[in-house]
PDB file of C-alpha atoms in Angstrom:
ATOM      1  CA  UNK J  23       7.704 -60.873 -17.811  1.00 52.00           C
ATOM      2  CA  UNK J  24       4.657 -60.589 -15.647  1.00 50.00           C
ATOM      3  CA  UNK J  25       6.856 -60.219 -12.597  1.00 54.00           C
ATOM      4  CA  UNK J  26       8.921 -57.570 -14.461  1.00 48.00           C
ATOM      5  CA  UNK J  27       5.931 -55.457 -15.215  1.00 47.00           C
ATOM      6  CA  UNK J  28       4.594 -55.789 -11.608  1.00 48.00           C
ATOM      7  CA  UNK J  29       7.972 -54.732 -10.271  1.00 49.00           C
ATOM      8  CA  UNK J  30       8.030 -51.744 -12.733  1.00 48.00           C
ATOM      9  CA  UNK J  31       4.528 -50.612 -11.586  1.00 46.00           C
ATOM     10  CA  UNK J  32       5.421 -50.828  -7.938  1.00 46.00           C
ATOM     11  CA  UNK J  33       8.719 -49.007  -8.605  1.00 48.00           C
ATOM     12  CA  UNK J  34       6.900 -46.216 -10.380  1.00 48.00           C
ATOM     13  CA  UNK J  35       4.382 -46.002  -7.630  1.00 44.00           C
ATOM     14  CA  UNK J  36       7.117 -45.579  -5.108  1.00 44.00           C
ATOM     15  CA  UNK J  37       8.801 -42.951  -7.075  1.00 44.00           C
ATOM     16  CA  UNK J  38       5.801 -40.651  -6.958  1.00 45.00           C
ATOM     17  CA  UNK J  39       5.966 -37.876  -4.341  1.00 50.00           C
ATOM     18  CA  UNK J  40       4.172 -38.804  -1.127  1.00 53.00           C
ATOM     19  CA  UNK J  41       2.015 -35.692  -0.404  1.00 59.00           C
ATOM     20  CA  UNK J  42       1.047 -35.205   3.252  1.00 58.00           C
ATOM     21  CA  UNK J  43      -2.276 -33.529   2.552  1.00 76.00           C
ATOM     22  CA  UNK J  44      -4.390 -31.476   0.230  1.00 93.00           C
ATOM     23  CA  UNK J  45      -4.846 -28.254   1.929  1.00 98.00           C
ATOM     24  CA  UNK J  46      -7.444 -25.431   1.507  1.00 98.00           C
ATOM     25  CA  UNK J  47      -6.171 -22.072   2.867  1.00 98.00           C
ATOM     26  CA  UNK J  48      -8.515 -19.299   3.883  1.00 98.00           C
ATOM     27  CA  UNK J  49      -7.306 -15.808   3.103  1.00 97.00           C
ATOM     28  CA  UNK J  50      -9.801 -13.666   5.221  1.00 96.00           C
ATOM     29  CA  UNK J  51      -9.622 -10.653   3.004  1.00 91.00           C
ATOM     30  CA  UNK J  52     -10.035  -9.555  -0.566  1.00 89.00           C
ATOM     31  CA  UNK J  53      -7.451 -10.464  -3.340  1.00 90.00           C
ATOM     32  CA  UNK J  54      -4.386  -8.122  -3.518  1.00 83.00           C
ATOM     33  CA  UNK J  55      -3.670  -7.581   0.300  1.00 80.00           C
ATOM     34  CA  UNK J  56      -1.069  -9.021   2.498  1.00 84.00           C
ATOM     35  CA  UNK J  57      -3.108 -12.064   3.765  1.00 91.00           C
ATOM     36  CA  UNK J  58      -4.051 -12.953   0.163  1.00 94.00           C
ATOM     37  CA  UNK J  59      -0.372 -12.660  -1.024  1.00 93.00           C
ATOM     38  CA  UNK J  60       0.699 -14.816   2.101  1.00 95.00           C
ATOM     39  CA  UNK J  61      -1.878 -17.451   1.373  1.00 98.00           C
ATOM     40  CA  UNK J  62      -1.015 -17.656  -2.403  1.00 98.00           C
ATOM     41  CA  UNK J  63       2.674 -17.844  -1.619  1.00 98.00           C
ATOM     42  CA  UNK J  64       1.922 -20.691   0.768  1.00 98.00           C
ATOM     43  CA  UNK J  65      -0.068 -22.360  -2.048  1.00 98.00           C
ATOM     44  CA  UNK J  66       2.743 -22.035  -4.498  1.00 98.00           C
ATOM     45  CA  UNK J  67       5.634 -23.104  -2.255  1.00 98.00           C
ATOM     46  CA  UNK J  68       3.711 -26.041  -0.712  1.00 98.00           C
ATOM     47  CA  UNK J  69       3.052 -27.449  -4.252  1.00 97.00           C
ATOM     48  CA  UNK J  70       6.559 -26.648  -5.618  1.00 96.00           C
ATOM     49  CA  UNK J  71       8.261 -28.220  -2.524  1.00 96.00           C
ATOM     50  CA  UNK J  72       6.176 -31.387  -2.759  1.00 96.00           C
ATOM     51  CA  UNK J  73       4.712 -30.630   0.704  1.00 96.00           C
ATOM     52  CA  UNK J  74       1.065 -31.022  -0.724  1.00 96.00           C
ATOM     53  CA  UNK J  75      -0.034 -31.995  -4.161  1.00 92.00           C
ATOM     54  CA  UNK J  76      -3.023 -29.686  -4.336  1.00 95.00           C
ATOM     55  CA  UNK J  77      -3.586 -26.493  -2.371  1.00 97.00           C
ATOM     56  CA  UNK J  78      -6.559 -24.245  -2.852  1.00 97.00           C
ATOM     57  CA  UNK J  79      -7.005 -20.621  -1.562  1.00 97.00           C
ATOM     58  CA  UNK J  80     -10.403 -19.226  -0.712  1.00 97.00           C
ATOM     59  CA  UNK J  81     -11.016 -15.493  -0.028  1.00 97.00           C
ATOM     60  CA  UNK J  82     -13.523 -14.713   2.744  1.00 96.00           C
ATOM     61  CA  UNK J  83     -13.190 -10.891   3.282  1.00 93.00           C
ATOM     62  CA  UNK J  84     -14.716  -8.667   5.858  1.00 87.00           C
ATOM     63  CA  UNK J  85     -14.247  -6.938   9.388  1.00 85.00           C
ATOM     64  CA  UNK J  86     -10.471  -7.373   9.628  1.00 84.00           C
ATOM     65  CA  UNK J  87     -10.600 -11.048   8.912  1.00 91.00           C
ATOM     66  CA  UNK J  88     -13.028 -11.844  11.722  1.00 94.00           C
ATOM     67  CA  UNK J  89     -15.723 -12.917   9.282  1.00 95.00           C
ATOM     68  CA  UNK J  90     -13.358 -15.401   7.711  1.00 97.00           C
ATOM     69  CA  UNK J  91     -12.086 -16.486  11.198  1.00 98.00           C
ATOM     70  CA  UNK J  92     -15.605 -17.112  12.544  1.00 97.00           C
ATOM     71  CA  UNK J  93     -16.594 -19.118   9.338  1.00 97.00           C
ATOM     72  CA  UNK J  94     -13.335 -21.104   9.666  1.00 98.00           C
ATOM     73  CA  UNK J  95     -13.750 -21.954  13.268  1.00 98.00           C
ATOM     74  CA  UNK J  96     -17.450 -23.112  12.766  1.00 97.00           C
ATOM     75  CA  UNK J  97     -17.181 -24.950   9.532  1.00 97.00           C
ATOM     76  CA  UNK J  98     -13.702 -26.562   9.731  1.00 98.00           C
ATOM     77  CA  UNK J  99     -13.696 -28.137  13.189  1.00 97.00           C
ATOM     78  CA  UNK J 100     -11.699 -31.200  13.306  1.00 97.00           C
ATOM     79  CA  UNK J 101     -10.494 -30.816   9.603  1.00 98.00           C
ATOM     80  CA  UNK J 102      -6.737 -31.246   9.472  1.00 97.00           C
ATOM     81  CA  UNK J 103      -6.614 -30.010   5.817  1.00 98.00           C
ATOM     82  CA  UNK J 104      -7.840 -26.574   6.606  1.00 98.00           C
ATOM     83  CA  UNK J 105      -5.662 -23.571   7.221  1.00 98.00           C
ATOM     84  CA  UNK J 106      -6.210 -19.935   7.754  1.00 98.00           C
ATOM     85  CA  UNK J 107      -3.797 -16.931   7.370  1.00 98.00           C
ATOM     86  CA  UNK J 108      -4.025 -14.216  10.002  1.00 95.00           C
ATOM     87  CA  UNK J 109      -1.764 -11.924  12.012  1.00 92.00           C
ATOM     88  CA  UNK J 110      -1.473  -8.727  13.857  1.00 90.00           C
ATOM     89  CA  UNK J 111      -4.245  -7.040  11.925  1.00 84.00           C
ATOM     90  CA  UNK J 112      -6.645  -9.801  13.014  1.00 91.00           C
ATOM     91  CA  UNK J 113      -5.680  -9.357  16.791  1.00 92.00           C
ATOM     92  CA  UNK J 114      -6.706  -5.691  16.556  1.00 90.00           C
ATOM     93  CA  UNK J 115      -9.772  -6.437  14.478  1.00 88.00           C
ATOM     94  CA  UNK J 116     -11.042  -8.938  17.049  1.00 93.00           C
ATOM     95  CA  UNK J 117     -10.814  -6.406  19.803  1.00 92.00           C
ATOM     96  CA  UNK J 118     -12.406  -3.461  17.829  1.00 89.00           C
ATOM     97  CA  UNK J 119     -15.173  -5.455  16.412  1.00 88.00           C
ATOM     98  CA  UNK J 120     -15.793  -7.236  19.685  1.00 91.00           C
ATOM     99  CA  UNK J 121     -15.636 -10.507  17.808  1.00 93.00           C
ATOM    100  CA  UNK J 122     -17.093 -13.415  19.771  1.00 95.00           C
ATOM    101  CA  UNK J 123     -14.692 -15.714  17.815  1.00 97.00           C
ATOM    102  CA  UNK J 124     -10.986 -15.141  18.732  1.00 96.00           C
ATOM    103  CA  UNK J 125      -7.634 -16.853  17.987  1.00 96.00           C
ATOM    104  CA  UNK J 126      -8.285 -19.110  20.945  1.00 95.00           C
ATOM    105  CA  UNK J 127     -11.028 -20.640  18.806  1.00 97.00           C
ATOM    106  CA  UNK J 128      -8.476 -22.004  16.262  1.00 97.00           C
ATOM    107  CA  UNK J 129      -5.226 -23.820  16.494  1.00 97.00           C
ATOM    108  CA  UNK J 130      -2.252 -21.395  15.954  1.00 96.00           C
ATOM    109  CA  UNK J 131       0.569 -23.291  14.194  1.00 97.00           C
ATOM    110  CA  UNK J 132       3.309 -20.677  13.472  1.00 98.00           C
ATOM    111  CA  UNK J 133       4.190 -16.995  12.963  1.00 97.00           C
ATOM    112  CA  UNK J 134       5.817 -16.867   9.465  1.00 97.00           C
ATOM    113  CA  UNK J 135       6.618 -13.428   8.443  1.00 95.00           C
ATOM    114  CA  UNK J 136       7.250  -9.789   9.650  1.00 90.00           C
ATOM    115  CA  UNK J 137       6.843  -6.634   7.695  1.00 88.00           C
ATOM    116  CA  UNK J 138       7.360  -3.014   8.631  1.00 92.00           C
ATOM    117  CA  UNK J 139       4.906  -0.264   7.755  1.00 95.00           C
ATOM    118  CA  UNK J 140       5.561   2.121   4.907  1.00 97.00           C
ATOM    119  CA  UNK J 141       4.078   5.584   4.610  1.00 98.00           C
ATOM    120  CA  UNK J 142       3.493   6.897   1.069  1.00 98.00           C
ATOM    121  CA  UNK J 143       1.871   9.898  -0.672  1.00 98.00           C
ATOM    122  CA  UNK J 144       0.955  10.202  -4.324  1.00 97.00           C
ATOM    123  CA  UNK J 145       3.842  11.326  -6.508  1.00 96.00           C
ATOM    124  CA  UNK J 146       2.059  14.639  -7.323  1.00 95.00           C
ATOM    125  CA  UNK J 147       1.482  15.461  -3.631  1.00 97.00           C
ATOM    126  CA  UNK J 148       2.728  18.594  -2.078  1.00 96.00           C
ATOM    127  CA  UNK J 149       3.935  16.607   0.887  1.00 98.00           C
ATOM    128  CA  UNK J 150       7.514  15.728   0.314  1.00 97.00           C
ATOM    129  CA  UNK J 151       8.572  14.407   3.764  1.00 97.00           C
ATOM    130  CA  UNK J 152       7.278  12.896   7.026  1.00 98.00           C
ATOM    131  CA  UNK J 153       7.834  16.298   8.523  1.00 97.00           C
ATOM    132  CA  UNK J 154       5.350  17.856   5.872  1.00 98.00           C
ATOM    133  CA  UNK J 155       2.741  15.256   6.704  1.00 98.00           C
ATOM    134  CA  UNK J 156       3.126  15.822  10.489  1.00 98.00           C
ATOM    135  CA  UNK J 157       2.805  19.552  10.015  1.00 97.00           C
ATOM    136  CA  UNK J 158      -0.373  19.071   8.104  1.00 98.00           C
ATOM    137  CA  UNK J 159      -1.598  16.574  10.794  1.00 97.00           C
ATOM    138  CA  UNK J 160      -0.996  19.101  13.500  1.00 97.00           C
ATOM    139  CA  UNK J 161      -2.693  21.942  11.613  1.00 97.00           C
ATOM    140  CA  UNK J 162      -5.953  20.012  11.098  1.00 97.00           C
ATOM    141  CA  UNK J 163      -6.040  16.257  11.887  1.00 96.00           C
ATOM    142  CA  UNK J 164      -9.370  15.622  10.179  1.00 96.00           C
ATOM    143  CA  UNK J 165      -8.034  17.185   6.864  1.00 97.00           C
ATOM    144  CA  UNK J 166      -5.391  14.499   6.545  1.00 98.00           C
ATOM    145  CA  UNK J 167      -6.928  11.289   5.333  1.00 98.00           C
ATOM    146  CA  UNK J 168      -5.047   8.013   5.588  1.00 98.00           C
ATOM    147  CA  UNK J 169      -5.879   4.862   3.452  1.00 97.00           C
ATOM    148  CA  UNK J 170      -4.939   1.653   5.112  1.00 94.00           C
ATOM    149  CA  UNK J 171      -6.210  -1.864   5.993  1.00 85.00           C
ATOM    150  CA  UNK J 172      -8.820  -2.939   8.290  1.00 78.00           C
ATOM    151  CA  UNK J 173     -10.062  -0.733  11.390  1.00 78.00           C
ATOM    152  CA  UNK J 174      -8.017  -1.619  14.471  1.00 82.00           C
ATOM    153  CA  UNK J 175      -5.298  -3.355  12.391  1.00 83.00           C
ATOM    154  CA  UNK J 176      -1.599  -2.672  12.189  1.00 89.00           C
ATOM    155  CA  UNK J 177      -2.018   0.225   9.752  1.00 91.00           C
ATOM    156  CA  UNK J 178      -4.602   1.891  11.982  1.00 90.00           C
ATOM    157  CA  UNK J 179      -2.577   1.372  15.188  1.00 91.00           C
ATOM    158  CA  UNK J 180       0.537   2.879  13.465  1.00 94.00           C
ATOM    159  CA  UNK J 181      -1.407   5.969  12.346  1.00 94.00           C
ATOM    160  CA  UNK J 182      -2.717   6.330  16.034  1.00 91.00           C
ATOM    161  CA  UNK J 183       0.868   5.964  17.465  1.00 91.00           C
ATOM    162  CA  UNK J 184       2.191   8.533  14.812  1.00 95.00           C
ATOM    163  CA  UNK J 185      -0.475  11.046  15.872  1.00 94.00           C
ATOM    164  CA  UNK J 186       0.301  10.435  19.564  1.00 91.00           C
ATOM    165  CA  UNK J 187       3.968  10.856  18.980  1.00 94.00           C
ATOM    166  CA  UNK J 188       3.366  14.102  17.067  1.00 96.00           C
ATOM    167  CA  UNK J 189       1.264  15.414  19.984  1.00 95.00           C
ATOM    168  CA  UNK J 190      -2.181  15.152  18.026  1.00 95.00           C
ATOM    169  CA  UNK J 191      -5.145  13.609  19.700  1.00 92.00           C
ATOM    170  CA  UNK J 192      -5.322  10.037  18.032  1.00 90.00           C
ATOM    171  CA  UNK J 193      -9.103   9.957  18.249  1.00 88.00           C
ATOM    172  CA  UNK J 194      -9.146  12.936  15.759  1.00 92.00           C
ATOM    173  CA  UNK J 195      -7.417  11.015  12.856  1.00 93.00           C
ATOM    174  CA  UNK J 196      -9.287  10.597   9.699  1.00 95.00           C
ATOM    175  CA  UNK J 197      -8.477   6.890   8.836  1.00 95.00           C
ATOM    176  CA  UNK J 198     -10.332   5.166   5.951  1.00 95.00           C
ATOM    177  CA  UNK J 199     -10.155   1.406   6.257  1.00 90.00           C
ATOM    178  CA  UNK J 200     -10.084  -0.846   3.180  1.00 86.00           C
ATOM    179  CA  UNK J 201     -10.383  -4.614   3.336  1.00 70.00           C
ATOM    180  CA  UNK J 202      -8.160  -5.289   0.212  1.00 66.00           C
ATOM    181  CA  UNK J 203      -4.842  -3.838  -0.681  1.00 71.00           C
ATOM    182  CA  UNK J 204      -5.976  -3.241  -4.139  1.00 83.00           C
ATOM    183  CA  UNK J 205      -8.714  -0.865  -3.122  1.00 88.00           C
ATOM    184  CA  UNK J 206      -6.458   1.087  -0.812  1.00 91.00           C
ATOM    185  CA  UNK J 207      -3.820   1.359  -3.535  1.00 94.00           C
ATOM    186  CA  UNK J 208      -6.268   2.695  -6.032  1.00 94.00           C
ATOM    187  CA  UNK J 209      -7.426   5.386  -3.532  1.00 95.00           C
ATOM    188  CA  UNK J 210      -3.853   6.558  -2.961  1.00 96.00           C
ATOM    189  CA  UNK J 211      -2.930   6.430  -6.583  1.00 96.00           C
ATOM    190  CA  UNK J 212      -6.101   8.482  -7.449  1.00 96.00           C
ATOM    191  CA  UNK J 213      -5.271  11.124  -4.847  1.00 96.00           C
ATOM    192  CA  UNK J 214      -8.470  10.399  -3.030  1.00 96.00           C
ATOM    193  CA  UNK J 215      -6.568  10.385   0.292  1.00 98.00           C
ATOM    194  CA  UNK J 216      -3.621  12.382   1.620  1.00 98.00           C
ATOM    195  CA  UNK J 217      -1.414   9.392   2.488  1.00 98.00           C
ATOM    196  CA  UNK J 218      -1.364   5.603   2.545  1.00 98.00           C
ATOM    197  CA  UNK J 219       0.054   3.196   4.982  1.00 97.00           C
ATOM    198  CA  UNK J 220       0.590  -0.579   4.650  1.00 92.00           C
ATOM    199  CA  UNK J 221       3.486  -3.077   4.375  1.00 87.00           C
ATOM    200  CA  UNK J 222       6.270  -1.872   2.058  1.00 89.00           C
ATOM    201  CA  UNK J 223       5.731  -4.892  -0.317  1.00 83.00           C
ATOM    202  CA  UNK J 224       2.263  -3.722  -1.254  1.00 87.00           C
ATOM    203  CA  UNK J 225       3.743  -0.364  -2.423  1.00 94.00           C
ATOM    204  CA  UNK J 226       7.055  -1.471  -3.848  1.00 92.00           C
ATOM    205  CA  UNK J 227       6.119  -1.560  -7.452  1.00 93.00           C
ATOM    206  CA  UNK J 228       4.549   1.836  -7.470  1.00 97.00           C
ATOM    207  CA  UNK J 229       7.468   3.345  -5.414  1.00 97.00           C
ATOM    208  CA  UNK J 230       9.930   2.039  -7.906  1.00 96.00           C
ATOM    209  CA  UNK J 231       7.681   3.204 -10.897  1.00 97.00           C
ATOM    210  CA  UNK J 232       7.666   6.730  -9.434  1.00 97.00           C
ATOM    211  CA  UNK J 233       3.843   6.915  -9.004  1.00 98.00           C
ATOM    212  CA  UNK J 234       4.090   6.861  -5.096  1.00 98.00           C
ATOM    213  CA  UNK J 235       6.634   8.664  -3.027  1.00 98.00           C
ATOM    214  CA  UNK J 236       7.847   6.692   0.026  1.00 98.00           C
ATOM    215  CA  UNK J 237       8.319   9.198   2.955  1.00 98.00           C
ATOM    216  CA  UNK J 238       8.966   6.905   5.999  1.00 98.00           C
ATOM    217  CA  UNK J 239       9.148   3.236   7.177  1.00 97.00           C
ATOM    218  CA  UNK J 240       8.197   2.064  10.729  1.00 96.00           C
ATOM    219  CA  UNK J 241      11.438   0.029  11.434  1.00 93.00           C
ATOM    220  CA  UNK J 242      13.881   0.866  14.201  1.00 91.00           C
ATOM    221  CA  UNK J 243      16.691   1.216  11.679  1.00 92.00           C
ATOM    222  CA  UNK J 244      16.791   1.893   7.985  1.00 93.00           C
ATOM    223  CA  UNK J 245      15.895  -1.140   5.924  1.00 90.00           C
ATOM    224  CA  UNK J 246      18.511  -2.442   3.424  1.00 87.00           C
ATOM    225  CA  UNK J 247      17.624  -1.533  -0.252  1.00 88.00           C
ATOM    226  CA  UNK J 248      14.874   0.851   0.804  1.00 91.00           C
ATOM    227  CA  UNK J 249      15.559   4.499   0.334  1.00 92.00           C
ATOM    228  CA  UNK J 250      13.440   6.033   3.157  1.00 96.00           C
ATOM    229  CA  UNK J 251      13.995   7.433   6.650  1.00 97.00           C
ATOM    230  CA  UNK J 252      12.526   5.698   9.723  1.00 98.00           C
ATOM    231  CA  UNK J 253       9.776   7.358  11.716  1.00 98.00           C
ATOM    232  CA  UNK J 254      12.432   7.701  14.552  1.00 96.00           C
ATOM    233  CA  UNK J 255      14.719   9.611  12.186  1.00 96.00           C
ATOM    234  CA  UNK J 256      11.710  11.882  11.373  1.00 94.00           C
ATOM    235  CA  UNK J 257      11.331  12.815  15.044  1.00 95.00           C
ATOM    236  CA  UNK J 258       8.575  10.287  15.841  1.00 97.00           C
ATOM    237  CA  UNK J 259       9.299   7.615  18.579  1.00 95.00           C
ATOM    238  CA  UNK J 260       7.408   4.864  16.739  1.00 94.00           C
ATOM    239  CA  UNK J 261       8.334   1.316  15.739  1.00 91.00           C
ATOM    240  CA  UNK J 262       5.701  -1.013  14.412  1.00 91.00           C
ATOM    241  CA  UNK J 263       6.123  -4.439  12.864  1.00 88.00           C
ATOM    242  CA  UNK J 264       3.154  -6.323  11.245  1.00 89.00           C
ATOM    243  CA  UNK J 265       3.369 -10.120  11.458  1.00 93.00           C
ATOM    244  CA  UNK J 266       1.481 -12.890   9.696  1.00 95.00           C
ATOM    245  CA  UNK J 267       0.714 -16.362  10.991  1.00 97.00           C
ATOM    246  CA  UNK J 268      -0.964 -19.505   9.818  1.00 98.00           C
ATOM    247  CA  UNK J 269      -3.489 -21.405  11.995  1.00 98.00           C
ATOM    248  CA  UNK J 270      -5.258 -24.781  11.629  1.00 98.00           C
ATOM    249  CA  UNK J 271      -8.839 -25.775  12.547  1.00 98.00           C
ATOM    250  CA  UNK J 272      -9.972 -26.172  16.082  1.00 98.00           C
ATOM    251  CA  UNK J 273     -10.546 -29.696  17.472  1.00 98.00           C
ATOM    252  CA  UNK J 274      -7.557 -31.434  15.978  1.00 97.00           C
ATOM    253  CA  UNK J 275      -5.965 -34.387  17.626  1.00 97.00           C
ATOM    254  CA  UNK J 276      -2.360 -34.035  18.823  1.00 96.00           C
ATOM    255  CA  UNK J 277      -1.211 -36.232  15.869  1.00 97.00           C
ATOM    256  CA  UNK J 278      -3.090 -34.115  13.376  1.00 97.00           C
ATOM    257  CA  UNK J 279      -1.681 -30.920  14.824  1.00 97.00           C
ATOM    258  CA  UNK J 280       1.819 -32.399  14.813  1.00 97.00           C
ATOM    259  CA  UNK J 281       1.466 -33.397  11.175  1.00 97.00           C
ATOM    260  CA  UNK J 282       0.328 -29.806  10.222  1.00 97.00           C
ATOM    261  CA  UNK J 283       3.071 -28.279  12.231  1.00 97.00           C
ATOM    262  CA  UNK J 284       5.629 -30.528  10.437  1.00 97.00           C
ATOM    263  CA  UNK J 285       4.382 -29.461   6.972  1.00 97.00           C
ATOM    264  CA  UNK J 286       4.460 -25.770   7.987  1.00 98.00           C
ATOM    265  CA  UNK J 287       8.018 -26.188   9.341  1.00 98.00           C
ATOM    266  CA  UNK J 288       9.068 -27.867   6.142  1.00 98.00           C
ATOM    267  CA  UNK J 289       7.595 -24.902   4.239  1.00 98.00           C
ATOM    268  CA  UNK J 290       9.276 -22.297   6.439  1.00 98.00           C
ATOM    269  CA  UNK J 291      12.680 -23.854   6.088  1.00 97.00           C
ATOM    270  CA  UNK J 292      12.451 -24.525   2.344  1.00 98.00           C
ATOM    271  CA  UNK J 293      14.556 -22.804  -0.366  1.00 97.00           C
ATOM    272  CA  UNK J 294      11.225 -21.819  -2.098  1.00 97.00           C
ATOM    273  CA  UNK J 295       9.929 -20.071   1.007  1.00 98.00           C
ATOM    274  CA  UNK J 296      13.164 -18.189   1.558  1.00 97.00           C
ATOM    275  CA  UNK J 297      13.027 -16.983  -2.038  1.00 97.00           C
ATOM    276  CA  UNK J 298       9.459 -15.662  -1.430  1.00 96.00           C
ATOM    277  CA  UNK J 299      10.635 -13.789   1.637  1.00 94.00           C
ATOM    278  CA  UNK J 300      13.406 -12.177  -0.393  1.00 90.00           C
ATOM    279  CA  UNK J 301      11.188 -11.365  -3.321  1.00 89.00           C
ATOM    280  CA  UNK J 302       8.338  -9.838  -1.204  1.00 86.00           C
ATOM    281  CA  UNK J 303      10.683  -8.037   1.171  1.00 79.00           C
ATOM    282  CA  UNK J 304       9.134  -9.922   4.206  1.00 87.00           C
ATOM    283  CA  UNK J 305      11.152 -10.542   7.261  1.00 88.00           C
ATOM    284  CA  UNK J 306      11.664 -14.169   8.262  1.00 93.00           C
ATOM    285  CA  UNK J 307       9.830 -14.260  11.724  1.00 92.00           C
ATOM    286  CA  UNK J 308       9.178 -17.969  11.949  1.00 97.00           C
ATOM    287  CA  UNK J 309       8.164 -19.035  15.506  1.00 97.00           C
ATOM    288  CA  UNK J 310       6.156 -22.106  16.320  1.00 97.00           C
ATOM    289  CA  UNK J 311       4.949 -24.377  19.139  1.00 91.00           C
ATOM    290  CA  UNK J 312       4.772 -23.279  22.801  1.00 91.00           C
ATOM    291  CA  UNK J 313       7.035 -20.275  22.048  1.00 95.00           C
ATOM    292  CA  UNK J 314       4.557 -18.943  19.566  1.00 95.00           C
ATOM    293  CA  UNK J 315       1.624 -19.581  21.762  1.00 92.00           C
ATOM    294  CA  UNK J 316       3.264 -17.549  24.528  1.00 93.00           C
ATOM    295  CA  UNK J 317       4.290 -14.731  22.156  1.00 91.00           C
ATOM    296  CA  UNK J 318       0.796 -14.525  20.750  1.00 94.00           C
ATOM    297  CA  UNK J 319      -0.619 -14.135  24.332  1.00 93.00           C
ATOM    298  CA  UNK J 320       1.733 -11.192  24.967  1.00 90.00           C
ATOM    299  CA  UNK J 321       0.875  -9.617  21.612  1.00 89.00           C
ATOM    300  CA  UNK J 322      -2.872  -9.746  22.222  1.00 91.00           C
ATOM    301  CA  UNK J 323      -2.389  -8.144  25.583  1.00 91.00           C
ATOM    302  CA  UNK J 324      -0.102  -5.343  24.323  1.00 83.00           C
ATOM    303  CA  UNK J 325      -2.350  -4.725  21.338  1.00 88.00           C
ATOM    304  CA  UNK J 326      -5.360  -4.217  23.654  1.00 91.00           C
ATOM    305  CA  UNK J 327      -3.332  -1.683  25.655  1.00 83.00           C
ATOM    306  CA  UNK J 328      -2.302   0.244  22.508  1.00 83.00           C
ATOM    307  CA  UNK J 329      -5.944   0.300  21.155  1.00 89.00           C
ATOM    308  CA  UNK J 330      -7.249   1.626  24.399  1.00 86.00           C
ATOM    309  CA  UNK J 331      -4.473   4.286  24.457  1.00 80.00           C
ATOM    310  CA  UNK J 332      -5.431   5.626  21.076  1.00 81.00           C
ATOM    311  CA  UNK J 333      -9.182   5.393  21.689  1.00 82.00           C
ATOM    312  CA  UNK J 334     -10.138   2.439  19.443  1.00 85.00           C
ATOM    313  CA  UNK J 335     -11.136   0.229  22.257  1.00 87.00           C
ATOM    314  CA  UNK J 336     -13.080   1.283  25.498  1.00 84.00           C
TER     315      UNK J 336
END
């Protein structure tokens, strides 16, 4: 009987899921925005798929993610259980804020998602189309206020490129940066700004409810299930895709980095993550390893060129 109970206990223990690690994920922005949504989606799927038994999310907002990045790099060195969400916005913010801490100070693991920009106006706005917005922009660039994410981020870059394509001096744009998607959304819904720009997922509920009017998207071709013309269709030669990534702490051993990479790959290929992508309207842009490192270097270089071109970086 004693042997039976011992065997039962061992069998029970072996039946328990073997979690790789308990992770803490830093979302370097306020709740409600794209990075926060990405971090919390990672949290949910990692736990649901049995990749990790306990995943916590911490918000460290400010300066386009560079405050959270600096804190992460200095406090989590060598910690294989710490992750940070980042992306194209952070690349621009590092350059515009002249951040001493860059993505070279952490361990990039993988690019996870891509998302095109959406341009919206309040439902009661006199602006009905992108052509109307461009007309107002040409008439008086400073009178057209744009609500978007951090200075130098994807939203800001897209507005600068729109202005340039419309023949307007990009340095004259009136761009109001918000560190959280919730704050920007409130400003747009309250008609405190002329227009808003962000990933479509952040506006989808309000667009479907009829409180926001979607006038353009920044994809090269029309997006399935989204009733809006592209910027190209509106006469503006602009295509912009935001992407989001996950990085680990600096100072990891090769074994630790490999373990984290394996967990992230499991997540990216899981049914739960594919469902999140579908629900959020995010593109699957998974890229890892040396291929991601090479693409990241290219993106940093290209972003610096764009920011200089539109006057955000000297």
